[in-house]
Amino acid sequence: MSYQALPFAALSLAPPVLAIALAMYTRQVLVSLFAGVWIGALMIADWNPIAATALSMDWIVEVVRSPFDTKFLVLIMFMGAGAAFIYKSGGILALQNWIGGRVNTARDSQILTWLIGIFIFFDSYTSTIVTGNATRELSENNHTSREMHAYVLDSTTSPVTTFGPVSNWIGYQVSMIIVGFEAARFTAEEVGITAFGLFLQSIPWNIYCFLAFFMVGFISITQRFYGPMLDAEWRSRKEKKTLRDDATPLSDISTDIGEPSERNPSLFNFFAPILTLLVVGIVSLWWLGGGHQPGVDVATAFQETDVALALLYGSFAFMAVGMLGALGFGTMDIEEASDTVINGFKTMMIATAIIVLAWSIGHAAEQVGTAEYIVDVMVGSGIPGSFLPLLIFLAAMFIAFTTGTSWGTMAILTPLAIPLGYELVGLSILPVLMGVLFGGAIWGDHVSPISDTTVMSSIFAGSDHIDHVRTQIPFAMTAAGVTVLVLLLYAVGITSAMILLPLSVVLTAAAVVVLNKFDARRKNLPEVMPTADAIDNGEIDTDALENGTRSDGARVNGQYDLLTSIPLAAVGIVIIYLCFVFAFVTFGL
């Protein structure tokens, strides 16, 4: 169905907008998502409520029966069981004993989470799962709010996987560029650049992703928060409540699984399942894409692979090794191991329901022509060619926000953006369009409560889902706002990424500091969030904060040494990683 068949074209926005608005207002995600699905079905069913209810059921069954979605649901259950074994067998206890005093503040745990997310760059789902499991307990013990932990996961994993150097995201993005070439009716030989080459040229223009990634590290290192995250972190440090009162975490291992075993905690039970997941996952991605066949390079293999099946293999191995380790080290018997599998499945039930309904919302939006309407409105606006990157960025943001899928947004917009840019401006603008398109699609993922990657971050941080979305939105909006400003500069003639990208980083750092100072003063909270120990020991003058009487002698801000091992290691590793990415861009061409 096209949106033109509706009484009013703007009604095509109703399913996702209603679901998002209700979810943000009521905090009842499942009810809100179903309401969005039902409204879409009501339109298709000619406003017959009984037929709409039946059609809603059909749509839910249809998305669950999709081969990709079915595999994904099963792998989510296996992931829950594997995480349960890591926790129940004492693997987390062993990790805490091993790390000891190296990570003993919320700041350190946030930086560590950011760093682990960098190393797992081949798949965002895997990165979220592994990083969340590896750092969740440390974050909890060091009084990082669940909201902040979810933000670090969400805003690290997708940006990192989108520019690689090797990931299933890259394979998908290259495949979309190939579709764009076909839509523009030219070949790589005719324009003198391959789809992969165009992708490489687009990386410096993926400004939003670089800024989102940078902000996670900058905020974690400086401990300068603003918006709802400032309140969440102060609550966690002062009141020792990592969750808001009445919050509903998408998963809570300690409640669903029970207390961890202290019989024989071993690092094997922590590292072996995670390493197995990584190895089996990445090898399966490569193998299923034909990487073992002669003449198939890594990029092509990741482009052609079956992502869901590869991660399904990895998640089963993750669970199996967790069980074998628990039995082998005697931390549980076979009956306890069987119970742990079932309890691990239970931890994923709410999250699974949300993911199914989020997919159903996407299907409803497709049926009523939501994306088609947005694209037609944006393209028909008559903006000059130099403003086309800004137009594509805004369109990608809105489509991803309302549909909850960054990959779907790329599939919708890439076949439009490439021929449009080529006709209006020429080949030179195509890398810019692809970079901003991919970034805008990921922004939508970051702020949409119906995005599966956002749901995943809430799951593995153990966060209330709407709390995660609310606290992440101001940070995502900051990075997007700077991106819009930079694209306006591009429109008026500053067209070098080597100027605009560093400028955007400086502007983002300045924006974070200014917003932090303004919001902290307004709320009478610290600009630099202190540690929980500093508050408990009376080093922070909480009376001065609460009364708004910040005298010169009152210490109200946290104090951190920037030259300690963890922030220094973080900065060094990030610099090396970014050099690697840009070397990949330079020499890959």
Coordinates of C-alpha atoms in Angstrom, one line a residue, residues 20 208 374-375 378 389-406 409-410 413 436-448 473 476-485 487:
I20 CA 7.2 6.2 20.3
Y208 CA 27.8 11.6 13.4
I374 CA 9.2 10.9 4.3
V375 CA 11.4 10.6 1.2
M378 CA 12.2 15.7 1.8
P389 CA 24.1 16.1 2.3
L390 CA 22.1 17.9 4.9
L391 CA 18.8 16.8 3.3
I392 CA 19.9 13.2 3.2
F393 CA 21.2 13.3 6.8
L394 CA 17.9 14.7 8.0
A395 CA 15.9 12.1 6.0
A396 CA 18.0 9.3 7.3
M397 CA 17.5 10.5 10.9
F398 CA 13.8 10.7 10.6
I399 CA 13.3 7.4 8.7
A400 CA 15.5 5.5 11.2
F401 CA 13.8 7.1 14.2
T402 CA 10.3 6.3 13.0
T403 CA 11.0 2.8 11.7
G404 CA 13.6 1.7 14.3
T405 CA 16.0 0.2 11.7
S406 CA 19.3 1.7 10.5
T409 CA 17.0 3.2 6.3
M410 CA 20.1 2.5 4.3
L413 CA 17.7 5.9 0.9
V436 CA 26.0 11.3 6.2
L437 CA 23.4 8.7 5.2
F438 CA 25.0 6.0 7.3
G439 CA 25.5 8.3 10.2
G440 CA 21.9 9.6 10.1
A441 CA 20.6 6.0 10.0
I442 CA 22.6 5.2 13.2
W443 CA 21.4 8.4 14.9
G444 CA 17.8 7.1 14.5
D445 CA 18.9 3.8 16.0
H446 CA 20.3 5.7 19.0
V447 CA 17.1 7.7 19.9
S448 CA 14.3 5.4 18.8
I473 CA 18.7 11.4 23.5
A476 CA 22.8 11.9 20.5
M477 CA 21.2 15.3 19.8
T478 CA 24.4 17.0 20.6
A479 CA 26.4 15.0 18.1
A480 CA 23.6 15.4 15.5
G481 CA 23.4 19.1 16.1
V482 CA 27.1 19.6 15.5
T483 CA 26.8 17.4 12.4
V484 CA 24.0 19.6 11.0
L485 CA 26.2 22.7 11.7
L487 CA 26.9 20.2 6.9

